[in-house]
Coordinates of C-alpha atoms and ligand atoms in Angstrom, one line a residue:
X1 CA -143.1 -133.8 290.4
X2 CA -141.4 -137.0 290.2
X3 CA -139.1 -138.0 293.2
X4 CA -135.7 -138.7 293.0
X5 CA -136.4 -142.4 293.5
X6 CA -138.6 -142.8 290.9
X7 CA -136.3 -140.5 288.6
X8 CA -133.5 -143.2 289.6
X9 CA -135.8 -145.6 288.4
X10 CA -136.3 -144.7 285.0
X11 CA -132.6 -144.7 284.7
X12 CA -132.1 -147.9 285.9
X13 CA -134.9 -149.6 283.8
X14 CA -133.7 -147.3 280.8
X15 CA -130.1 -147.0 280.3
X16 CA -130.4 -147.2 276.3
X17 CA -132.6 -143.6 276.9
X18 CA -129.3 -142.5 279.0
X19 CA -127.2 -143.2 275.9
X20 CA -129.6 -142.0 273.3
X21 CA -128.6 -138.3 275.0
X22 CA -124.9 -139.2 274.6
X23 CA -123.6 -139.6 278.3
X24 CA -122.4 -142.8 279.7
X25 CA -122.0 -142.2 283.4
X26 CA -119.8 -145.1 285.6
X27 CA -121.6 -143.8 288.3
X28 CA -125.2 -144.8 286.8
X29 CA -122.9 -148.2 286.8
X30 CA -122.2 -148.6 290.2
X31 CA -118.9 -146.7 290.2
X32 CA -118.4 -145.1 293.6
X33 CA -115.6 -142.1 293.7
X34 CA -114.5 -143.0 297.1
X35 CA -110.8 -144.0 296.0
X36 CA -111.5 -147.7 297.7
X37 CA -114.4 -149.3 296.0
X38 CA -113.7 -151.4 293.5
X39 CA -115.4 -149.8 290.3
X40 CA -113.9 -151.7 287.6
X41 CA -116.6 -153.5 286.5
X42 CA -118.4 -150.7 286.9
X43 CA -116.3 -148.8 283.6
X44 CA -115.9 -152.0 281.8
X45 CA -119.8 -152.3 281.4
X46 CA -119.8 -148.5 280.6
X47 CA -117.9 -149.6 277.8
X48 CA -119.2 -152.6 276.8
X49 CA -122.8 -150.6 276.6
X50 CA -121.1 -147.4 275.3
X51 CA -119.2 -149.8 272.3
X52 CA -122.6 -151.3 271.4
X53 CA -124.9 -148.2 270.8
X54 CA -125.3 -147.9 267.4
X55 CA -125.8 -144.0 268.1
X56 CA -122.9 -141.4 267.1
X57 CA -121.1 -139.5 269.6
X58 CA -121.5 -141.8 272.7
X59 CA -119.5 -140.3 275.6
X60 CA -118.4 -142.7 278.7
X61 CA -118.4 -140.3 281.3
X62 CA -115.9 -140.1 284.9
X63 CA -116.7 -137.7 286.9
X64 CA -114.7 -135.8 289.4
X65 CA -113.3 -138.3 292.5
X66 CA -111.3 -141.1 292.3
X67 CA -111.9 -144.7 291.4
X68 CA -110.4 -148.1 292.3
X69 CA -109.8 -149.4 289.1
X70 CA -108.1 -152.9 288.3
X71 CA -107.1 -153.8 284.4
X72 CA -109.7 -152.7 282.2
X73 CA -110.2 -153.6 278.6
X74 CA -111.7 -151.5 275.5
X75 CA -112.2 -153.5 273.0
X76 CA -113.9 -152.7 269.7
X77 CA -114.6 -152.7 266.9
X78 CA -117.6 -150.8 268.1
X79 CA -121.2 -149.8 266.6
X80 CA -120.4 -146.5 268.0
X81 CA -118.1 -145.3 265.0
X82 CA -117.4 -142.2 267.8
X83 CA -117.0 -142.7 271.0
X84 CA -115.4 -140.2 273.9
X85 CA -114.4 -140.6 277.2
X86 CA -114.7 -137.7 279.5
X87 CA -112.0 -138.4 282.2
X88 CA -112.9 -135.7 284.6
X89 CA -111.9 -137.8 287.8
X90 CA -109.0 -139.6 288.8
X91 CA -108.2 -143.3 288.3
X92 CA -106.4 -145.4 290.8
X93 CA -104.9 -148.3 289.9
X94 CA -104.4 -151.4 292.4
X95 CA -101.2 -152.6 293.5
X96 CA -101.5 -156.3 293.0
X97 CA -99.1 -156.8 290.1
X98 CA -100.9 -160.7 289.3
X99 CA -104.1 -159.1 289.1
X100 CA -102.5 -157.7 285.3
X101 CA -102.7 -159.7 282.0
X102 CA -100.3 -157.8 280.8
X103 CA -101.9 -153.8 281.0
X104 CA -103.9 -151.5 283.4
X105 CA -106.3 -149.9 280.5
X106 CA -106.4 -150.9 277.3
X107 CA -107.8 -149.8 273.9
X108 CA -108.2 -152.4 271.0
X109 CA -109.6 -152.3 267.7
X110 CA -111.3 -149.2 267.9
X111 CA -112.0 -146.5 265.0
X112 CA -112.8 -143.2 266.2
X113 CA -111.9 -142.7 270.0
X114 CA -111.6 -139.1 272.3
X115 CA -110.2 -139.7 275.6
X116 CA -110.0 -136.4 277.4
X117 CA -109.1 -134.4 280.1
X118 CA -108.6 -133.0 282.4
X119 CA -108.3 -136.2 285.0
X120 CA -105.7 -138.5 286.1
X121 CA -104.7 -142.0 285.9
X122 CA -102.1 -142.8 288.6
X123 CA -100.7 -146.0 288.4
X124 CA -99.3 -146.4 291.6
X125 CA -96.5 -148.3 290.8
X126 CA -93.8 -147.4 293.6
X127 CA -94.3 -150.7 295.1
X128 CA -94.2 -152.2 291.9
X129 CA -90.8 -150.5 290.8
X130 CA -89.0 -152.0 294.0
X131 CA -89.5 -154.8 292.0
X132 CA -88.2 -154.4 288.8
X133 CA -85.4 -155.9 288.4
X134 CA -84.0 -154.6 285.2
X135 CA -81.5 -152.2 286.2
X136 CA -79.4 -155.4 288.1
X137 CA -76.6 -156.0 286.4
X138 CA -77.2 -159.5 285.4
X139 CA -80.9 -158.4 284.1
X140 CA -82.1 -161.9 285.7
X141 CA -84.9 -160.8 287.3
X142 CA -86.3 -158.1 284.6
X143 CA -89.6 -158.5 284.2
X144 CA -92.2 -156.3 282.5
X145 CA -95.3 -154.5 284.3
X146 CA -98.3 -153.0 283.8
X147 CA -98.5 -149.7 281.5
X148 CA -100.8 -147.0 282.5
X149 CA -102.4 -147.1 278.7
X150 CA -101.6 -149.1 275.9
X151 CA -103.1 -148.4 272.1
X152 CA -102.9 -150.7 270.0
X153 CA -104.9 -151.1 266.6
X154 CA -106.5 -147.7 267.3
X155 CA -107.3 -145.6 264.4
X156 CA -108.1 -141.9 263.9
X157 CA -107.9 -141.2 268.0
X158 CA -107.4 -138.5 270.0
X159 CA -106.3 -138.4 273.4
X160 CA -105.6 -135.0 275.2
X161 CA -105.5 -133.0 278.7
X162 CA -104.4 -136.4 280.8
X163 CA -102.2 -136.6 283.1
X164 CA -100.5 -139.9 283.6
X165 CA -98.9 -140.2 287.1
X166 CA -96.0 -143.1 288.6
X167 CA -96.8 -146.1 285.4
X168 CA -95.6 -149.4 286.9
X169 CA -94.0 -149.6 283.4
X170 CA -94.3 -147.6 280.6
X171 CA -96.7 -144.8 280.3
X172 CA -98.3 -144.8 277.2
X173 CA -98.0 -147.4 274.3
X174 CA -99.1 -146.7 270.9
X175 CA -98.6 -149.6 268.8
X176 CA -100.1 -150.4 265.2
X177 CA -102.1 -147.4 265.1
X178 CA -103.0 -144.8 262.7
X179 CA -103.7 -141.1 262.8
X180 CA -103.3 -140.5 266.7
X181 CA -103.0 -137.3 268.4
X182 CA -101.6 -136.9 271.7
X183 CA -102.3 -133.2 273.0
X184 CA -101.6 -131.4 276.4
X185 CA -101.0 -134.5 278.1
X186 CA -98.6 -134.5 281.3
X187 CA -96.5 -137.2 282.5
X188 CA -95.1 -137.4 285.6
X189 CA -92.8 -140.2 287.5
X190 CA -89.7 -139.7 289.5
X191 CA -86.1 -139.6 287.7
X192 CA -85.5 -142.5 289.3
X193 CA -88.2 -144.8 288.2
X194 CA -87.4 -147.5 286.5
X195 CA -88.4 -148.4 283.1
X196 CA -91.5 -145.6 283.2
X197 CA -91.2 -144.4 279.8
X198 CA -93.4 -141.8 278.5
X199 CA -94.7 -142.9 275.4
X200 CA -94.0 -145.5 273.5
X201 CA -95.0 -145.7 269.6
X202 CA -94.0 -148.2 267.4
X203 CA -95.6 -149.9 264.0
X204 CA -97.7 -146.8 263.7
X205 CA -98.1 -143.8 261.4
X206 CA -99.6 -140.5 261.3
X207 CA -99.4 -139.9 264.8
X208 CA -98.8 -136.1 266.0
X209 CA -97.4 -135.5 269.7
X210 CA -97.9 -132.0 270.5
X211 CA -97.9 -129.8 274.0
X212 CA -97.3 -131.4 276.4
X213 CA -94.8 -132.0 279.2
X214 CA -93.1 -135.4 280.2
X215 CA -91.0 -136.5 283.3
X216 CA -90.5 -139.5 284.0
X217 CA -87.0 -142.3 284.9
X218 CA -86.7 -143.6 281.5
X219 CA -87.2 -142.2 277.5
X220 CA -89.5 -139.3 277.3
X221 CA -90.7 -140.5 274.0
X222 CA -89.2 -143.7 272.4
X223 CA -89.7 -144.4 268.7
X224 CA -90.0 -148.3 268.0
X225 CA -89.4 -149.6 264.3
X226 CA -92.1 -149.2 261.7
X227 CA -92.8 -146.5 262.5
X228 CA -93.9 -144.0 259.8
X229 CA -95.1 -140.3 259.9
X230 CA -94.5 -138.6 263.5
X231 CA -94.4 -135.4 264.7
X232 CA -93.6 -134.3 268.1
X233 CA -93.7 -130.5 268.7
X234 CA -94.1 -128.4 271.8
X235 CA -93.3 -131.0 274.3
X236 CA -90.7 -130.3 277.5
X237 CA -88.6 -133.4 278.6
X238 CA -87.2 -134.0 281.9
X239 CA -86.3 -135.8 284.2
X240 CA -85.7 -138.9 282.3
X241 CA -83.9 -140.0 279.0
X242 CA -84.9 -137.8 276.5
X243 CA -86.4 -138.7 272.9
X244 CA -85.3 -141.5 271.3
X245 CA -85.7 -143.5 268.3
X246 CA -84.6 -147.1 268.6
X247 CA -83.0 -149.8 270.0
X248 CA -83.2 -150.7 266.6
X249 CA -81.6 -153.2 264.6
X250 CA -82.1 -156.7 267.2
X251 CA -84.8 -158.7 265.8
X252 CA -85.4 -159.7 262.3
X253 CA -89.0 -159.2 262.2
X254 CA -88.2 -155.1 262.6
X255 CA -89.6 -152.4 259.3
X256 CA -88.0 -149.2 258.8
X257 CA -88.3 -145.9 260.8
X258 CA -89.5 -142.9 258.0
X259 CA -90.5 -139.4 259.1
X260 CA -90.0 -138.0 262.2
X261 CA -89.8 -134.7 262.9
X262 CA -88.9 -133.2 266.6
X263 CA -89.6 -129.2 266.8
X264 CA -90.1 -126.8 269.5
X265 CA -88.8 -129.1 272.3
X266 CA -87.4 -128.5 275.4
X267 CA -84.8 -130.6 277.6
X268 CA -84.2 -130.4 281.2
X269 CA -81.8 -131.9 282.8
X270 CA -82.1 -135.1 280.8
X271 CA -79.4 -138.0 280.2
X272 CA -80.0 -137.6 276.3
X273 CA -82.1 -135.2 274.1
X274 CA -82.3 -136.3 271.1
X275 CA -80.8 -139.6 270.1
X276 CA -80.8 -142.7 267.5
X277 CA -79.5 -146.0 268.6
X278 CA -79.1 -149.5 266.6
X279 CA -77.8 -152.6 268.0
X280 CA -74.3 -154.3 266.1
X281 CA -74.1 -157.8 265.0
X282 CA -78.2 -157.3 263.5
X283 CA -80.0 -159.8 262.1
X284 CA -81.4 -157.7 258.6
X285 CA -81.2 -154.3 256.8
X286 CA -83.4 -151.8 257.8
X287 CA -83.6 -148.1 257.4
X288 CA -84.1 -145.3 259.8
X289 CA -84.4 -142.1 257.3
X290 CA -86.2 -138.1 257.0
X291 CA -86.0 -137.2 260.3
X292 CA -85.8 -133.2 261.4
X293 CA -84.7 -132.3 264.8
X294 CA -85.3 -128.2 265.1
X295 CA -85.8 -125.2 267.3
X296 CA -84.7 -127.4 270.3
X297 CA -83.0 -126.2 273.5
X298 CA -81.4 -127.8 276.1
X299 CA -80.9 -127.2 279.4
X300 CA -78.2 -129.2 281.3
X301 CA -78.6 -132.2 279.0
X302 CA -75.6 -135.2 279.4
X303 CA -75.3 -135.8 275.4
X304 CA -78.0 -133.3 273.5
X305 CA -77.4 -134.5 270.1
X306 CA -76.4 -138.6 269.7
X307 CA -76.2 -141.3 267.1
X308 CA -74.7 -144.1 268.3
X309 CA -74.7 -146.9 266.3
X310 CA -72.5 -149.3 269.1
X311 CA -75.6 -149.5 271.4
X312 CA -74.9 -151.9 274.4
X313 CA -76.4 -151.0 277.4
X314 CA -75.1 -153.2 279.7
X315 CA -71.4 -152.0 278.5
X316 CA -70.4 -155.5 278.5
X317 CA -70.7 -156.6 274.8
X318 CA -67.8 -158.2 273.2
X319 CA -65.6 -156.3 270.9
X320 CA -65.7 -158.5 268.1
X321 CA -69.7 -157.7 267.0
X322 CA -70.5 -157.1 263.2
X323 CA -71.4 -153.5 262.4
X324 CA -74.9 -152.6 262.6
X325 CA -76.8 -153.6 259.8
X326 CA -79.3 -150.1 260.3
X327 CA -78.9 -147.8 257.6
X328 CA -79.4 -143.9 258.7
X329 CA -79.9 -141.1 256.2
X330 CA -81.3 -137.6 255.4
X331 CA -81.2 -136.5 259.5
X332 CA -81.1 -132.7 260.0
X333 CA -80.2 -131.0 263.3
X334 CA -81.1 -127.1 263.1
X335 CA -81.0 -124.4 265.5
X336 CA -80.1 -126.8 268.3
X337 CA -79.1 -124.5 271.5
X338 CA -78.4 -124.5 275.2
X339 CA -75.6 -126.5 277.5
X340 CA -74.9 -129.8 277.9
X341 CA -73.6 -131.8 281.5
X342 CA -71.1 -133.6 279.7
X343 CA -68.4 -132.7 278.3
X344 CA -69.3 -134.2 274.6
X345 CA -72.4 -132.2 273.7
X346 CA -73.0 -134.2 269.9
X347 CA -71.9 -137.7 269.3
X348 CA -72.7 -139.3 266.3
X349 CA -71.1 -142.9 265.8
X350 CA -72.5 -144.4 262.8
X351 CA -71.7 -147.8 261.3
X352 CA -69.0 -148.6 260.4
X353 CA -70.8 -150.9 257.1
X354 CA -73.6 -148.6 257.0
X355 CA -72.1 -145.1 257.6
X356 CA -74.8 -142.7 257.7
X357 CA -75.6 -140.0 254.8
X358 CA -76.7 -136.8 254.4
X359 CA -76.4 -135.9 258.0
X360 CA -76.9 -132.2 258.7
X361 CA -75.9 -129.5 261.0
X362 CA -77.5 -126.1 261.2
X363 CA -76.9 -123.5 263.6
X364 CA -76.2 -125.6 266.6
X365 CA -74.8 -124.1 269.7
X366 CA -74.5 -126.2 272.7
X367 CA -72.1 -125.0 275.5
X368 CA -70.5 -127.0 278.1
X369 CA -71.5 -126.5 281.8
X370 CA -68.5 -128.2 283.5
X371 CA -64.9 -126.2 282.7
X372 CA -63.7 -126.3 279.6
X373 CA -65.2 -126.3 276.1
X374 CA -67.7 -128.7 274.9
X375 CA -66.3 -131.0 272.2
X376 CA -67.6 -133.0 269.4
X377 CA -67.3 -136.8 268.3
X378 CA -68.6 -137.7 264.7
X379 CA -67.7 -141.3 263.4
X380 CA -68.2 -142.8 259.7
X381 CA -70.3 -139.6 259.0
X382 CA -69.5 -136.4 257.3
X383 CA -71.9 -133.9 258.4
X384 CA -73.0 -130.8 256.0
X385 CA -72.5 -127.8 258.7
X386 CA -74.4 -124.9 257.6
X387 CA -73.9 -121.4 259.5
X388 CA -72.3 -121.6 262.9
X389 CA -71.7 -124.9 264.2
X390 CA -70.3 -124.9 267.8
X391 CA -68.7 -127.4 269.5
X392 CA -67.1 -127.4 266.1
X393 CA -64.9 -130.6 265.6
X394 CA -67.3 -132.2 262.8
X395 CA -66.7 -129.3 260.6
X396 CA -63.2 -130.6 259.9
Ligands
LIG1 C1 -118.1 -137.3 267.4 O1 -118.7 -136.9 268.6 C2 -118.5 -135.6 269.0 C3 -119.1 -135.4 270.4 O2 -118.8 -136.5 271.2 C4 -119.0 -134.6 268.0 O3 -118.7 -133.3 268.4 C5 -118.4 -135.0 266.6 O4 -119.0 -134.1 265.7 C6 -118.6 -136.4 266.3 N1 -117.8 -136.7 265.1 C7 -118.4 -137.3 264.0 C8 -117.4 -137.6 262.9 O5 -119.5 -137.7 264.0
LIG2 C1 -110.3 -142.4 259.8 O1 -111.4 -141.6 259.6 C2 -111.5 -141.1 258.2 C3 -112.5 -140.0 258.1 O2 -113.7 -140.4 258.9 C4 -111.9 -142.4 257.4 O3 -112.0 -142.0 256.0 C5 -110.8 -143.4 257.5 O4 -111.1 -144.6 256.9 C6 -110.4 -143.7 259.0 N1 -109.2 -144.4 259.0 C7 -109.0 -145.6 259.4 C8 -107.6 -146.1 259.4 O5 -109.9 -146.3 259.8
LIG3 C1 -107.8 -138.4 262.1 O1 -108.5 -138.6 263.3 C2 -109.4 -137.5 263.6 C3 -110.1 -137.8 264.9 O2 -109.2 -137.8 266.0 C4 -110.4 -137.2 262.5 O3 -111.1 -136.1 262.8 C5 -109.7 -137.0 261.2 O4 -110.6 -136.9 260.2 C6 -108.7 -138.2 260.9 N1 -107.9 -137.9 259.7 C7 -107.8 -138.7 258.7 C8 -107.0 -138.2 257.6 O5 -108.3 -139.8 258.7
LIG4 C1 -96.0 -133.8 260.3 O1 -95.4 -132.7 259.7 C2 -95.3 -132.7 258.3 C3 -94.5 -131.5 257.9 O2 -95.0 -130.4 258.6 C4 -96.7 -132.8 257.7 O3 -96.6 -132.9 256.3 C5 -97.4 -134.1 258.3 O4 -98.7 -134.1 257.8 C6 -97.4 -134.1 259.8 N1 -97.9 -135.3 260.2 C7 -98.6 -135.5 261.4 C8 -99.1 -136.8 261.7 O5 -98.9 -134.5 262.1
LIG5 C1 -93.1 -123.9 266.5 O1 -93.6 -122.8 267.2 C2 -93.9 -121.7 266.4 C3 -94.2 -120.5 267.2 O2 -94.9 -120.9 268.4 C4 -95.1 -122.1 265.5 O3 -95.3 -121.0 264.6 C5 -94.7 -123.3 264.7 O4 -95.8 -123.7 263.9 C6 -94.3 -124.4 265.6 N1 -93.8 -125.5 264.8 C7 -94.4 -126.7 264.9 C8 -93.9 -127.8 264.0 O5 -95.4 -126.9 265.7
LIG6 C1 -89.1 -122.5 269.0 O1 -89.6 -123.3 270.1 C2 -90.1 -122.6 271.2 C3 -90.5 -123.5 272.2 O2 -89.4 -124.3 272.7 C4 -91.2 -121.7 270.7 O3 -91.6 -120.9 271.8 C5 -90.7 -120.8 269.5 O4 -91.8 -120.1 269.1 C6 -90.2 -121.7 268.4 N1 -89.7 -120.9 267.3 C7 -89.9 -121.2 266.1 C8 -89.4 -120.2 265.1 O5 -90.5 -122.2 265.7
LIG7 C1 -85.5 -128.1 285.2 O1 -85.2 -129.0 286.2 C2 -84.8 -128.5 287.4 C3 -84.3 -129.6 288.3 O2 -85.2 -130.7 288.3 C4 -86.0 -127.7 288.0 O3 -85.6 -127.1 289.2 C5 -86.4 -126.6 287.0 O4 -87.5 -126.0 287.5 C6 -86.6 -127.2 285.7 N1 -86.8 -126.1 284.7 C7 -87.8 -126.1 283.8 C8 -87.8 -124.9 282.9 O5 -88.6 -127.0 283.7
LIG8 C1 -84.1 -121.0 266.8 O1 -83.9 -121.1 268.2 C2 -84.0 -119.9 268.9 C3 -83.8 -120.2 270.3 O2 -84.5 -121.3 270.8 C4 -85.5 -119.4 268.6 O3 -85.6 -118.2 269.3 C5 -85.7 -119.2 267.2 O4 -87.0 -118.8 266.9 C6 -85.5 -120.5 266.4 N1 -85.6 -120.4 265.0 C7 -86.1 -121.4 264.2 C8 -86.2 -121.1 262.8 O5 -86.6 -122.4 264.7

């Protein structure tokens, strides 16, 4: 019988035979699930070993407990061509907003990746959002913080049964990635947090959000330009801002938005549900086109259904701004139901340069909570209304 410190031996002179039989553990690293010791160098070795074994189907794995965790980074391109991460345990994330360069964890050039439930990653950021200093009216002192997980240059990855707790920043960034799938995660921040998106995707295709529920102060899902190919199904919004594709239309550098379909969604209380928005007075062309809204209910939602092609958040832009340059077309709205908190349940301002085409609206039925009837506003766009339409002033 060997003893357990000679069995703790062999694992610590033979850490390639611990990844020959797949499992990665931060523990076997130095990782201690105390909540207070520092164990990020602990999963950024994990990683660094885990990246480099030329065996398929390495799996980094966090067990149940929590960690101190500082910014991590996983950078391929790997040997591995599959590697999973087994978050069974929670991740804490310190406090110390200069320890950051920008991101808490990070995934980079990787091909083939599984990050899965069912642990945490809690950001911690309530000290951090005291901070922020975006929502001033000035903007002066707006600075960007860490987000809980950002993607970028990911292929072929799945990521599901997460939860994703108070992000200094955004939650989840997805950028220039292909073939993603987000399943069962859960989001969670307070209404009033600022600037804690859910997830971000932008200069991305093929990426599929599906089951999961989102809560956070900001967009529950915001679509950035380039952005080709996504599906979000399943997923239950609120608090927060609701789904939204854009700002678009700013910078000249931006690609078109193609494909997006939003089905079996729920709202809750949220400032939007689903909405497009494009900056005036843009730099270049671009299109934002194909998009399906469907099966969608809304409960207590400020504006459910909104184009608005005038975006200016701080509501003090001068009158005088060129029209936006964003061309929208082909957008369908079906079977759209519930209330709505305000008193204009669909507003769809296009531009007036670019007004938008083949705009449709299919069984929609949004009722007004306050007194009165719910009303509807529909600028430089003539939407096809097919069966019942109510509030009904586009029809006309
Ligand atoms: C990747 O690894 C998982 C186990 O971690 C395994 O089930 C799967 O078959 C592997 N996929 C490929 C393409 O090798
Ligand atoms: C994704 O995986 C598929 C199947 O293994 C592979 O053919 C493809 O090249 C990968 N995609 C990218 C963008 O790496
Ligand atoms: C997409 O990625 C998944 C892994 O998450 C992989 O199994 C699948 O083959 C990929 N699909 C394509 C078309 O590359
Ligand atoms: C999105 O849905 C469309 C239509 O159902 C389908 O053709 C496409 O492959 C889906 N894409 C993803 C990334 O799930
Ligand atoms: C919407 O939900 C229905 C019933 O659960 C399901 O059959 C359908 O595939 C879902 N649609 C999408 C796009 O996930
Ligand atoms: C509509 O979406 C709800 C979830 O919000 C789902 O339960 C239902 O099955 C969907 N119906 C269809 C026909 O897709
Ligand atoms: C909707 O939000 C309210 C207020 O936050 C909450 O009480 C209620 O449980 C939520 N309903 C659903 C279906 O999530
Ligand atoms: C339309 O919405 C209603 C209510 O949410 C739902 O029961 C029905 O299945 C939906 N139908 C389609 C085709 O999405």
């Amino acid at each position: 019988m060997p003893s357990i410190h000679s069995l703790a031996f062999i694992f610590f002179l033979f850490p390639l035979f611990i990844f020959s039989s797949l499992a990665v553990d931060i523990k076997n690293y130095g990782a201690v699930p105390d909540g207070e010791t520092d164990s990020t160098e602990a999963l950024q070795k994990a990683w660094t070993d885990a990246c480099e074994t030329e065996n398929d189907g390495a799996t980094i794995e966090i067990p149940e407990g929590s960690y101190l965790i500082g910014p991590v980074m996983f950078k391929g391109p790997c040997k591995s061509p599959n590697l999973s991460i087994h978050l069974a345990g929670a991740l804490l994330a310190k406090e110390d907003l200069n320890l950051y360069k920008p991101n808490w964890i990070e995934f980079q050039y990787i091909n083939g990746l599984n990050l899965y439930g069912p642990g945490k990653m809690d950001g911690r950021g309530g000290a951090a959002w005291a901070k922020n200093g975006c929502r001033q009216t000035d903007k002066s002192d707006c600075k960007t913080f860490p987000m809980n997980m950002v993607f970028s240059f990911v292929n072929n990855a799945s990521i599901s049964g997460i939860t994703s707790i108070d992000s200094k920043y955004f939650h989840v960034m997805v950028f220039s990635c292909k073939n993603i799938t987000i399943d069962s995660v859960t989001v969670t921040a307070p209404g009033d947090s600022p600037n804690t998106d859910g997830i971000h995707i932008a200069g991305s295709e093929n990426v599929l959000v599906q089951s999961s529920t989102i809560g956070t102060g900001d967009d529950c899902i915001s679509v950035g330009d380039n952005t080709v190919n996504l599906n979000v199904t399943g997923v239950t919004c609120g608090p927060g801002h609701g789904i939204s594709i854009g700002s678009l239309g700013r910078y000249p550098n931006e690609q078109d938005v193609v494909g997006l379909t939003v089905k079996n969604c729920t709202f809750n209380g949220t400032l939007n549900g689903v909405r497009i928005k494009t900056w005036q007075n843009g730099p270049k062309y671009l299109e934002v086109r194909d998009l399906v809204f469907e099966n969608i209910t809304m409960n207590d939602v400020d504006t459910p259904i909104a184009i608005d092609q005038k975006y200016c958040p701080s509501r003090t832009c001068p009158s005088n701004l060129k029209p936006s340059r964003v061309k929208i077309s082909n957008v369908q709205f079906n079977n759209i139901t519930g209330t709505s908190a305000g008193k204009t349940a669909i507003s769809i301002v296009c531009s007036d340069s670019f007004p938008c085409d083949d705009v449709q609206l299919d069984n929609i039925d949004l009722r007004y909570n306050g007194p009165g009837e719910a009303d509807a506003t529909c600028i430089n766009v003539k939407p096809k209304i097919i069966g019942t339409v109510n509030p009904v002033d586009c029809a006309s």
